[in-house]
mmCIF file of C-alpha atoms and ligand atoms in Angstrom:
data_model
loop_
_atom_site.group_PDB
_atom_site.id
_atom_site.type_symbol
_atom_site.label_atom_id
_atom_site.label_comp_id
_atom_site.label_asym_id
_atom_site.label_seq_id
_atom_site.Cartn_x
_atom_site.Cartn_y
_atom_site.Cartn_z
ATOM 1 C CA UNK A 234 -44.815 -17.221 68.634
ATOM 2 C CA UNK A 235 -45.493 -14.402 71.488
ATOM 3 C CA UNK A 236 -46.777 -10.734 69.871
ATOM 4 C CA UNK A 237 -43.902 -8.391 68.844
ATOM 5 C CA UNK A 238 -43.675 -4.884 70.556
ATOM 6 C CA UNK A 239 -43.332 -1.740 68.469
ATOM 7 C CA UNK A 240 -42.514 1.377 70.656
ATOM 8 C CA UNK A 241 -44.353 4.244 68.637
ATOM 9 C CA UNK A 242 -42.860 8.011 69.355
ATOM 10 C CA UNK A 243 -45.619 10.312 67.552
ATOM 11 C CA UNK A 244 -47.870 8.248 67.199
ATOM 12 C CA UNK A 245 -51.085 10.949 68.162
ATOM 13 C CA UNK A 246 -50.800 11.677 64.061
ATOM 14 C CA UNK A 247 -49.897 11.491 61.032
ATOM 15 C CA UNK A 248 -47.921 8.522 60.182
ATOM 16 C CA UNK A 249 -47.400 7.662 63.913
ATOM 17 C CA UNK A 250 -50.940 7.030 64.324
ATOM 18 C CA UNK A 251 -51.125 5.209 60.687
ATOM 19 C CA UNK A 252 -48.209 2.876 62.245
ATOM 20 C CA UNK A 253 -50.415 2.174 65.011
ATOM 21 C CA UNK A 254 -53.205 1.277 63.455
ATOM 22 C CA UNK A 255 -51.604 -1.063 60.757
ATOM 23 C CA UNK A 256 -49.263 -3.012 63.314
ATOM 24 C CA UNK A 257 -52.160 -3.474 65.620
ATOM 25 C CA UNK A 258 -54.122 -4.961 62.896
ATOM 26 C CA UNK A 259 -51.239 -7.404 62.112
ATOM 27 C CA UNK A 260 -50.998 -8.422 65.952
ATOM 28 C CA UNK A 261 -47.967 -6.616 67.139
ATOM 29 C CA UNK A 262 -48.350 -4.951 70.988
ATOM 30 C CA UNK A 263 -47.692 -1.740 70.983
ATOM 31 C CA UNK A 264 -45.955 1.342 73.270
ATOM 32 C CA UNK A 265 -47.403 4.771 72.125
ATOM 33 C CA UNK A 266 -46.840 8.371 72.947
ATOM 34 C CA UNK A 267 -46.755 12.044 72.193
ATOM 35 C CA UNK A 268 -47.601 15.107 73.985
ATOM 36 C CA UNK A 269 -51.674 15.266 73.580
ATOM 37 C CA UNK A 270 -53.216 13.268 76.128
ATOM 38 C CA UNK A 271 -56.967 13.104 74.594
ATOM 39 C CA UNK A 272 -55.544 11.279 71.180
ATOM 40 C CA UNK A 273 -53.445 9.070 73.115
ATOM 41 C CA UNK A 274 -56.735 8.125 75.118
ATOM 42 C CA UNK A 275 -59.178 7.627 72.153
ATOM 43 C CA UNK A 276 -56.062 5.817 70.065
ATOM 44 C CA UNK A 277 -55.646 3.116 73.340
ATOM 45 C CA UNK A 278 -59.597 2.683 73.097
ATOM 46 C CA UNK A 279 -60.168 2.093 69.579
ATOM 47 C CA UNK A 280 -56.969 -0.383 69.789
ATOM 48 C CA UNK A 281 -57.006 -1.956 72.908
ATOM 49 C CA UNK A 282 -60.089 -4.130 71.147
ATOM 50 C CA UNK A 283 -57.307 -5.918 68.565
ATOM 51 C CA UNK A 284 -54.134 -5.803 70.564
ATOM 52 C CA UNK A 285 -52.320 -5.014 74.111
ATOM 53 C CA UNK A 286 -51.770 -0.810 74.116
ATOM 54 C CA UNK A 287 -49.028 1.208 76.731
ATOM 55 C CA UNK A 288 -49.945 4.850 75.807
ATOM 56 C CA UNK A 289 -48.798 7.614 77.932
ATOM 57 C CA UNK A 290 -47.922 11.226 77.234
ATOM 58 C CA UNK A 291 -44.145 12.063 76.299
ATOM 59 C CA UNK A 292 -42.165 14.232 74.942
ATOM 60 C CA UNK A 293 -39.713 13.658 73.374
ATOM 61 C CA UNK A 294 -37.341 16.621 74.463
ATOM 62 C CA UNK A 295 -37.128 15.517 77.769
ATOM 63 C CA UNK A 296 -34.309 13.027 78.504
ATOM 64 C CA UNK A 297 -35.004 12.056 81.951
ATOM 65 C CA UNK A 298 -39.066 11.847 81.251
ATOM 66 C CA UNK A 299 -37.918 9.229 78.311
ATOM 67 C CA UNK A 300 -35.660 7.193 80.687
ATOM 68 C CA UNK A 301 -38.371 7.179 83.297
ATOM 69 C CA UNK A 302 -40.912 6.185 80.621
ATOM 70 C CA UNK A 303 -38.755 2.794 79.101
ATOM 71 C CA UNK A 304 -37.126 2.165 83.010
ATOM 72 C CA UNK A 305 -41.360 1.994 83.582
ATOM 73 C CA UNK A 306 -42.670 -0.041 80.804
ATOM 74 C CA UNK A 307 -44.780 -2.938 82.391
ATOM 75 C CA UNK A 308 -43.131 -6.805 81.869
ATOM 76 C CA UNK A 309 -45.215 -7.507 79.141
ATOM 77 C CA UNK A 310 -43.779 -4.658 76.802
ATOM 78 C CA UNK A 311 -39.970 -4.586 78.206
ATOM 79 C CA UNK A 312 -38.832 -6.461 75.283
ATOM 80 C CA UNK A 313 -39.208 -3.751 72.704
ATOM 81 C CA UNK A 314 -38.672 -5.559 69.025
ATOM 82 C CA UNK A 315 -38.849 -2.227 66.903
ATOM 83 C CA UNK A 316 -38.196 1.519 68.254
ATOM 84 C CA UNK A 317 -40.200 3.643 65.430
ATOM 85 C CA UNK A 318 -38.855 7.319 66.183
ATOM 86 C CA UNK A 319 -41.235 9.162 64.187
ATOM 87 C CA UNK A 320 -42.087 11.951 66.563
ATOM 88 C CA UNK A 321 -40.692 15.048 64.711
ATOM 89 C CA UNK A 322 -42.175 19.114 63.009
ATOM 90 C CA UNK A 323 -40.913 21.336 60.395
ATOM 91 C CA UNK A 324 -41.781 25.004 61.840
ATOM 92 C CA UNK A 325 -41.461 27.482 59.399
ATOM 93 C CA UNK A 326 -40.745 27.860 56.045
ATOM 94 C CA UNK A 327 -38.907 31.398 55.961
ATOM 95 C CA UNK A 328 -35.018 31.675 54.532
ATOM 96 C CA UNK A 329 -32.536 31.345 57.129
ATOM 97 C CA UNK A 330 -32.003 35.216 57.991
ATOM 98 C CA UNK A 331 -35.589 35.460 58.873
ATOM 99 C CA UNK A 332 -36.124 32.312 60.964
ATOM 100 C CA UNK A 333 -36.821 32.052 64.435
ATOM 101 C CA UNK A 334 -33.904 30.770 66.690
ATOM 102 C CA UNK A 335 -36.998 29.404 69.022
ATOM 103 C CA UNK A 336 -38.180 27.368 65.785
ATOM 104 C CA UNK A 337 -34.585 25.808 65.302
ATOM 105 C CA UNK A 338 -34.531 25.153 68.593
ATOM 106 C CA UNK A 339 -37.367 23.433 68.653
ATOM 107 C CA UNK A 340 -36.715 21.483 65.509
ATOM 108 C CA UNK A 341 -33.295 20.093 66.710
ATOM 109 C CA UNK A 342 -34.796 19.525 70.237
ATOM 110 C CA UNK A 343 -37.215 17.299 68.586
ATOM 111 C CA UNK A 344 -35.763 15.647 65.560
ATOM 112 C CA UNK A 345 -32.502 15.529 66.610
ATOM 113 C CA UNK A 346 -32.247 15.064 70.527
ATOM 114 C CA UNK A 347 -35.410 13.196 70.730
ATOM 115 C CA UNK A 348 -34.497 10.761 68.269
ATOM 116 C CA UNK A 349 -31.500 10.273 70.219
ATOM 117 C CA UNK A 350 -32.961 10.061 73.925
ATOM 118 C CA UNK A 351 -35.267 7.732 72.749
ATOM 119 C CA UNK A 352 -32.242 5.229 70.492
ATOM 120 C CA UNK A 353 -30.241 5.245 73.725
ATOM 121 C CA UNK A 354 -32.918 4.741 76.058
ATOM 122 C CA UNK A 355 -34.301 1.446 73.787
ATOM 123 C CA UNK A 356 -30.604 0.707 72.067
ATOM 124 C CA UNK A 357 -29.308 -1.820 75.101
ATOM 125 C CA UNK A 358 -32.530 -3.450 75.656
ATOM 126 C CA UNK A 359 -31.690 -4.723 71.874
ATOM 127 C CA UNK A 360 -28.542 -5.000 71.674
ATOM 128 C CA UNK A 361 -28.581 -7.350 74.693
ATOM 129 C CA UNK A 362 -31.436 -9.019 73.390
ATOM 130 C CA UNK A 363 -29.351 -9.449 70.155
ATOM 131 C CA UNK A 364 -32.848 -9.061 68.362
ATOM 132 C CA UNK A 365 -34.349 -5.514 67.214
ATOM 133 C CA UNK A 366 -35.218 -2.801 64.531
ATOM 134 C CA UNK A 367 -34.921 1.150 64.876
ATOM 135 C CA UNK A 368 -36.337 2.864 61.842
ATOM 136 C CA UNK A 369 -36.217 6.091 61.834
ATOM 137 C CA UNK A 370 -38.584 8.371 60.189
ATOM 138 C CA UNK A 371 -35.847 10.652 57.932
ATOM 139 C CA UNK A 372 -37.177 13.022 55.304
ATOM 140 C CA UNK A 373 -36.770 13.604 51.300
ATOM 141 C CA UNK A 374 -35.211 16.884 53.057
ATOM 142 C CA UNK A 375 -32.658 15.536 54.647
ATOM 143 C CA UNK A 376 -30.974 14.531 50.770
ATOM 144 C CA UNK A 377 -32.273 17.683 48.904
ATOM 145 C CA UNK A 378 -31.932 20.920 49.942
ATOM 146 C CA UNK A 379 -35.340 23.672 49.164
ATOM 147 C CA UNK A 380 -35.659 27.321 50.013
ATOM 148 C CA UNK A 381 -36.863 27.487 53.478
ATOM 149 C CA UNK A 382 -35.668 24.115 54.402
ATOM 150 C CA UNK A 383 -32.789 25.347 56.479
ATOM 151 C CA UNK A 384 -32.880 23.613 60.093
ATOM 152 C CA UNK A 385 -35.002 21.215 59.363
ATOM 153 C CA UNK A 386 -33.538 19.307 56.395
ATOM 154 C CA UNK A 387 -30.319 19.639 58.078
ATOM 155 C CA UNK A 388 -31.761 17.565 61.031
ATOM 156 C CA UNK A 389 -33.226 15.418 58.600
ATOM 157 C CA UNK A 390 -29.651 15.060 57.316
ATOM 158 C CA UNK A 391 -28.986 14.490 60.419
ATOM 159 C CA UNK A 392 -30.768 11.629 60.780
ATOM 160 C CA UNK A 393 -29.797 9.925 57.929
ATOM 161 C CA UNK A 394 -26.116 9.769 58.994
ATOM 162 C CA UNK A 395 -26.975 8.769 62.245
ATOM 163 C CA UNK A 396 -29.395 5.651 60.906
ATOM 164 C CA UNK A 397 -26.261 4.667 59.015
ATOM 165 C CA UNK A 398 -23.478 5.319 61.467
ATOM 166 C CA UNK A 399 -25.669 2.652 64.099
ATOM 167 C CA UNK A 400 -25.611 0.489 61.331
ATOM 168 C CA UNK A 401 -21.910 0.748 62.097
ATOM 169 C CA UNK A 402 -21.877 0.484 65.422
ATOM 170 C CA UNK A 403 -24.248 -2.300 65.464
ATOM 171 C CA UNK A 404 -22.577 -4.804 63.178
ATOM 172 C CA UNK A 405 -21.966 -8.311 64.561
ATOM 173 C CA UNK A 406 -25.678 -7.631 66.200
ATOM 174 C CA UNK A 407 -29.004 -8.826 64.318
ATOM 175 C CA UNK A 408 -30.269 -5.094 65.869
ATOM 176 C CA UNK A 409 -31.477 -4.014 62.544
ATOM 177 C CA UNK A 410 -31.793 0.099 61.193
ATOM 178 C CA UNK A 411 -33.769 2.065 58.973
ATOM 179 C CA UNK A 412 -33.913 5.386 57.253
ATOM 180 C CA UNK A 413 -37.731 6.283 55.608
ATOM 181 C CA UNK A 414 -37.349 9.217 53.498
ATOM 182 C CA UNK A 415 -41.022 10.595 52.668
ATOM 183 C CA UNK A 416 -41.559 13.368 50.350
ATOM 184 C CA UNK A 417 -44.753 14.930 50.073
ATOM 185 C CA UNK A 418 -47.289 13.474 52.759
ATOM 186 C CA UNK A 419 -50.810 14.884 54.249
ATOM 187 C CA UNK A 420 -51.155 14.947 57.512
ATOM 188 C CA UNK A 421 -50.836 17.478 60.227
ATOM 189 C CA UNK A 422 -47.421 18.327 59.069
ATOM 190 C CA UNK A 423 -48.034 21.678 57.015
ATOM 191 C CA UNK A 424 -50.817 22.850 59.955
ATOM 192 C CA UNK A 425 -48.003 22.169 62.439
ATOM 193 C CA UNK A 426 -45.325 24.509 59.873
ATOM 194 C CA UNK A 427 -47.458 27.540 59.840
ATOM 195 C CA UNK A 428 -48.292 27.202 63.131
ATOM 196 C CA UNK A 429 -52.197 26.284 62.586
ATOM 197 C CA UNK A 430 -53.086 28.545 59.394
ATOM 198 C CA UNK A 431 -55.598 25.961 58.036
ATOM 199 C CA UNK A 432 -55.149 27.725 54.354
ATOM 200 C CA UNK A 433 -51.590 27.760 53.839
ATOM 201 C CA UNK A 434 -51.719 24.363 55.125
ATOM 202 C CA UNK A 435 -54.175 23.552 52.624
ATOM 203 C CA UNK A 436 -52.731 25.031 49.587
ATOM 204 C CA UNK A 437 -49.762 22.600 50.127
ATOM 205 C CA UNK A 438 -52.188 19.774 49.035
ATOM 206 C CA UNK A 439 -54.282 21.517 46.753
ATOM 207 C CA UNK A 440 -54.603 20.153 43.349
ATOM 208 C CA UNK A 441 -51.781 16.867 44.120
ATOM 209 C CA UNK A 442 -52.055 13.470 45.363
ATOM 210 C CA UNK A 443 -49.360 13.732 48.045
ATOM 211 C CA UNK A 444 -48.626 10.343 49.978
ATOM 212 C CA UNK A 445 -50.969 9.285 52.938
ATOM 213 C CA UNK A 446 -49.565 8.571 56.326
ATOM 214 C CA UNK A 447 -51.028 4.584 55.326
ATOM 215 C CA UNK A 448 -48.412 4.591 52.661
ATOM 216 C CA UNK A 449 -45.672 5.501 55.106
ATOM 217 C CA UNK A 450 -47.131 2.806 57.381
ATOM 218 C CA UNK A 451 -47.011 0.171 54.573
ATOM 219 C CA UNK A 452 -43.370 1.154 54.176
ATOM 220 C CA UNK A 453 -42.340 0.754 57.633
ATOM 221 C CA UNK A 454 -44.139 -2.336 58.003
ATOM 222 C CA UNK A 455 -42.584 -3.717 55.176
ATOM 223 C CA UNK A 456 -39.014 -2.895 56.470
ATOM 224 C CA UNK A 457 -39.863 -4.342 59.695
ATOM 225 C CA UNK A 458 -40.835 -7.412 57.769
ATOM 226 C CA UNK A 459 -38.064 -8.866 55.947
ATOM 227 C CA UNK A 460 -36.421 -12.029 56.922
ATOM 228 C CA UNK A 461 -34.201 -11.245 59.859
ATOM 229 C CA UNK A 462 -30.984 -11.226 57.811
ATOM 230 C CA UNK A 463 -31.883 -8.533 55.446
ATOM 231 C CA UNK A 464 -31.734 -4.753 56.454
ATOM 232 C CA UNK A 465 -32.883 -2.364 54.580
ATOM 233 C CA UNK A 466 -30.932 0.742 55.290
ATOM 234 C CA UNK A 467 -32.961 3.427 53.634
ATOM 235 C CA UNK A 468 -36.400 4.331 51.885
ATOM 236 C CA UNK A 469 -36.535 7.422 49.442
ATOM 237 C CA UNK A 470 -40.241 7.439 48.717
ATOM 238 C CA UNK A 471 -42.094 10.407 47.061
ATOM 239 C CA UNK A 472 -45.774 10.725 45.259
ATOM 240 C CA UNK A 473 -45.968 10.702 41.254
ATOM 241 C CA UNK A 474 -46.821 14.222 41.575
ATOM 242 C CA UNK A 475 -43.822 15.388 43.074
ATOM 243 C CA UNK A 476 -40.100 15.359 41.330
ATOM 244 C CA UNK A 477 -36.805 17.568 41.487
ATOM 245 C CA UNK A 478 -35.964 20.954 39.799
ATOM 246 C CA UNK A 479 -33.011 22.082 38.152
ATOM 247 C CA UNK A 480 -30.678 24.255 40.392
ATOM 248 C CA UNK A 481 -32.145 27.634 40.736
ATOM 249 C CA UNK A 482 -29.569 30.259 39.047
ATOM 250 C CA UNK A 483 -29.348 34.292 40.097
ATOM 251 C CA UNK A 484 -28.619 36.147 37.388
ATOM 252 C CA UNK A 485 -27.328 39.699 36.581
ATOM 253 C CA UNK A 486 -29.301 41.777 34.586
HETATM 254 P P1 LIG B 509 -47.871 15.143 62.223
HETATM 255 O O1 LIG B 509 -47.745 16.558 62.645
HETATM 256 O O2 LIG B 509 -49.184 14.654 61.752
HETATM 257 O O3 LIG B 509 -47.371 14.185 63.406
HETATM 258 C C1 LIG B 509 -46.243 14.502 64.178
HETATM 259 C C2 LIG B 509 -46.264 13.665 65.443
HETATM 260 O O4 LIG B 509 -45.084 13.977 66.216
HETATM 261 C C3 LIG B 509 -47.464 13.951 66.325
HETATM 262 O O5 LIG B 509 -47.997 12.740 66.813
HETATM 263 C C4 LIG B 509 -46.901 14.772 67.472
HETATM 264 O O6 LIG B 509 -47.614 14.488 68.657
HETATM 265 C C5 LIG B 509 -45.483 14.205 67.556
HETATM 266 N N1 LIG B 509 -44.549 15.101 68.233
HETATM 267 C C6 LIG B 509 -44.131 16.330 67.840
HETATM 268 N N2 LIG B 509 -43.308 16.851 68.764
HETATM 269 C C7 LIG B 509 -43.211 15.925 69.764
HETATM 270 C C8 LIG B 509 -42.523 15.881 70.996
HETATM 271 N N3 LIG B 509 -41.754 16.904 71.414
HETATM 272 N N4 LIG B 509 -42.653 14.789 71.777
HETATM 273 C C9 LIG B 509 -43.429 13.756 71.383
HETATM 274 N N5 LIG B 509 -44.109 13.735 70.229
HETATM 275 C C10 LIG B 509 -44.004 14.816 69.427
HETATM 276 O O7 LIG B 509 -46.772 14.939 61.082
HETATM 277 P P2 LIG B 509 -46.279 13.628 60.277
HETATM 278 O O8 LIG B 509 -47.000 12.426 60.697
HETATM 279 O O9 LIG B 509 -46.245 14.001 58.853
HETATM 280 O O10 LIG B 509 -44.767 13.587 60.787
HETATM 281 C C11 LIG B 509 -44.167 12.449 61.355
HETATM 282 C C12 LIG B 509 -42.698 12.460 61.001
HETATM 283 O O11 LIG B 509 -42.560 12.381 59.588
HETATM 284 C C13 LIG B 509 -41.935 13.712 61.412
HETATM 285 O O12 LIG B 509 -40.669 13.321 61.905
HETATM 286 C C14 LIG B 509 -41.801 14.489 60.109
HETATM 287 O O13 LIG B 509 -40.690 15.326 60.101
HETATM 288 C C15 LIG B 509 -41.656 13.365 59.130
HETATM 289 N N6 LIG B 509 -41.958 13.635 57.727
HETATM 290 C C16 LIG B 509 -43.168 14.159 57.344
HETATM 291 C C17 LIG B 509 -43.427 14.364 56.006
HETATM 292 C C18 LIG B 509 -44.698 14.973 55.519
HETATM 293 O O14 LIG B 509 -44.726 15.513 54.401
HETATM 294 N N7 LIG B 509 -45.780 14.879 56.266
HETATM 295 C C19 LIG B 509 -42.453 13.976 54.978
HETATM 296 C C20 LIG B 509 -41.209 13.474 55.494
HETATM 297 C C21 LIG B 509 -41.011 13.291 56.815
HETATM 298 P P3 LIG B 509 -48.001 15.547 69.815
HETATM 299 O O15 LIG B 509 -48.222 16.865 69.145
HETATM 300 O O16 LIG B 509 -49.228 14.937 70.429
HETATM 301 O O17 LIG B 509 -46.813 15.514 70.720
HETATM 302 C C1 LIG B 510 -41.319 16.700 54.815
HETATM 303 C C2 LIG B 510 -41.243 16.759 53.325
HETATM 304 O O1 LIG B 510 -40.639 18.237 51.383
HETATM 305 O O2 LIG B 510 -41.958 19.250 53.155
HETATM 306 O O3 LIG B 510 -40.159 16.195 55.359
HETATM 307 O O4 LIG B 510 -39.627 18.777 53.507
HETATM 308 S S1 LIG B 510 -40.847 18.327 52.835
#
């Protein structure tokens, strides 16, 4: 059986790159991108010795750069077998009234629109191939609301209804759809939130065992695994160390 294509958004980090590295070492070709150039490069080198590697720069927010990129792909990688749209950023962490509209901007451009250009863009190729697999990289956030969570649990949330509403769309296809829900993960997530203060980025992790981006990467790769009739529609995963709160009460005093 011919090598099965996973078309990696994000995949300079975090559980993008993770993704990378564990479908490459279980023979699938793969299509990377992101914005940074230089991790792209030194990702394709370090893979390129276990398995065929497209990497170019993308991102994500640009619809006509993400049609230009699949209309592009070379013969060998047209017949994309999972879309992992993973690209994605929390920026800030201050309550609504005090946000900045650039940061919401930026956080629907990304998690929302992106995710889209990049589902339409692959979706056909699928559907006509009547063979496929989008997961979506969804959030913890996008169930349970926190203080400072504002826009970007709500694209989250967004996400989740979309990964289920394909599901919808898609029945009477074997185009399959998934929903991964982290909580609590280390990578560049929290250094990309406050906007590359190292120690607030730090204290996020101090003193916990939050989840690795190789435990997302086991958890895609096990959704993307199942026998062909199973789908599993969603993931909730969080570390030991992290649980919920009761519902915070204002009193009068
Ligand atoms: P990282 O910051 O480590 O990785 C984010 C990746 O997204 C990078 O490769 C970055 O690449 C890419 N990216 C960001 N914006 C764009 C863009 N406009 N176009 C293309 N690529 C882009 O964080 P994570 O690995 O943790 O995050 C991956 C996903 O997981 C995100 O969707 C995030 O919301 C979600 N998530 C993270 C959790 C966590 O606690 N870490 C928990 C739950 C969900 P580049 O900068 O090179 O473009
Ligand atoms: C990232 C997890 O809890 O920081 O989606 O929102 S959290």
């Amino acid at each position: 059986m011919s090598s099965q294509i996973a078309f990696i958004t994000g995949a300079t980090s975090g559980f993008g790159a993770a993704c990378a590295r564990r479908f490459a070492a279980e023979g699938w070709y793969l299509i990377l991108c992101g914005r940074r150039q230089e991790r792209l490069d030194k990702l394709r080198t370090g893979l390129s010795a276990i398995t065929r590697v497209h990497a170019f720069p993308l991102d994500v927010r640009d619809e006509v750069a993400v049609n230009a990129a699949v209309a592009a792909l070379p013969a060998e990688f047209s017949g994309i077998d999972l879309l992992l749209n993973n690209a994605g950023l929390a920026l800030g962490l201050e309550p609504a009234q005090r946000c900045d509209m650039q940061d919401w901007q930026d956080m629907v451009d990304t998690n929302i629109k992106g995710l889209l250009f990049c589902t339409r863009a692959i979706l056909p190729g699928m559907v006509a191939r009547n063979r496929g697999h989008v997961v979506n990289i969804g959030s913890v956030a996008g169930t349970y609301p926190y203080p400072g969570g504002n826009t970007y649990g709500a694209t989250k949330a967004f996400v989740k209804q979309f990964s289920r509403n394909l599901r919808a769309d898609l029945l009477g296809t074997r185009v399959r759809v998934t929903n991964i829900e982290p909580g609590m993960a280390e990578s560049e997530f929290s250094l990309v939130r406050f906007k590359g203060d190292d120690s607030k980025a730090a204290q996020v992790y101090q003193g916990v065992q939050p989840l690795s981006p190789e435990d997302i990467a086991d958890a895609v790769y096990w959704a993307a695994t199942r026998p062909a009739h199973v789908n599993i529609n969603s993931m909730e995963i969080m570390p030991v160390c992290q649980a919920f709160a009761p519902f915070a009460i204002s009193r009068d005093v």
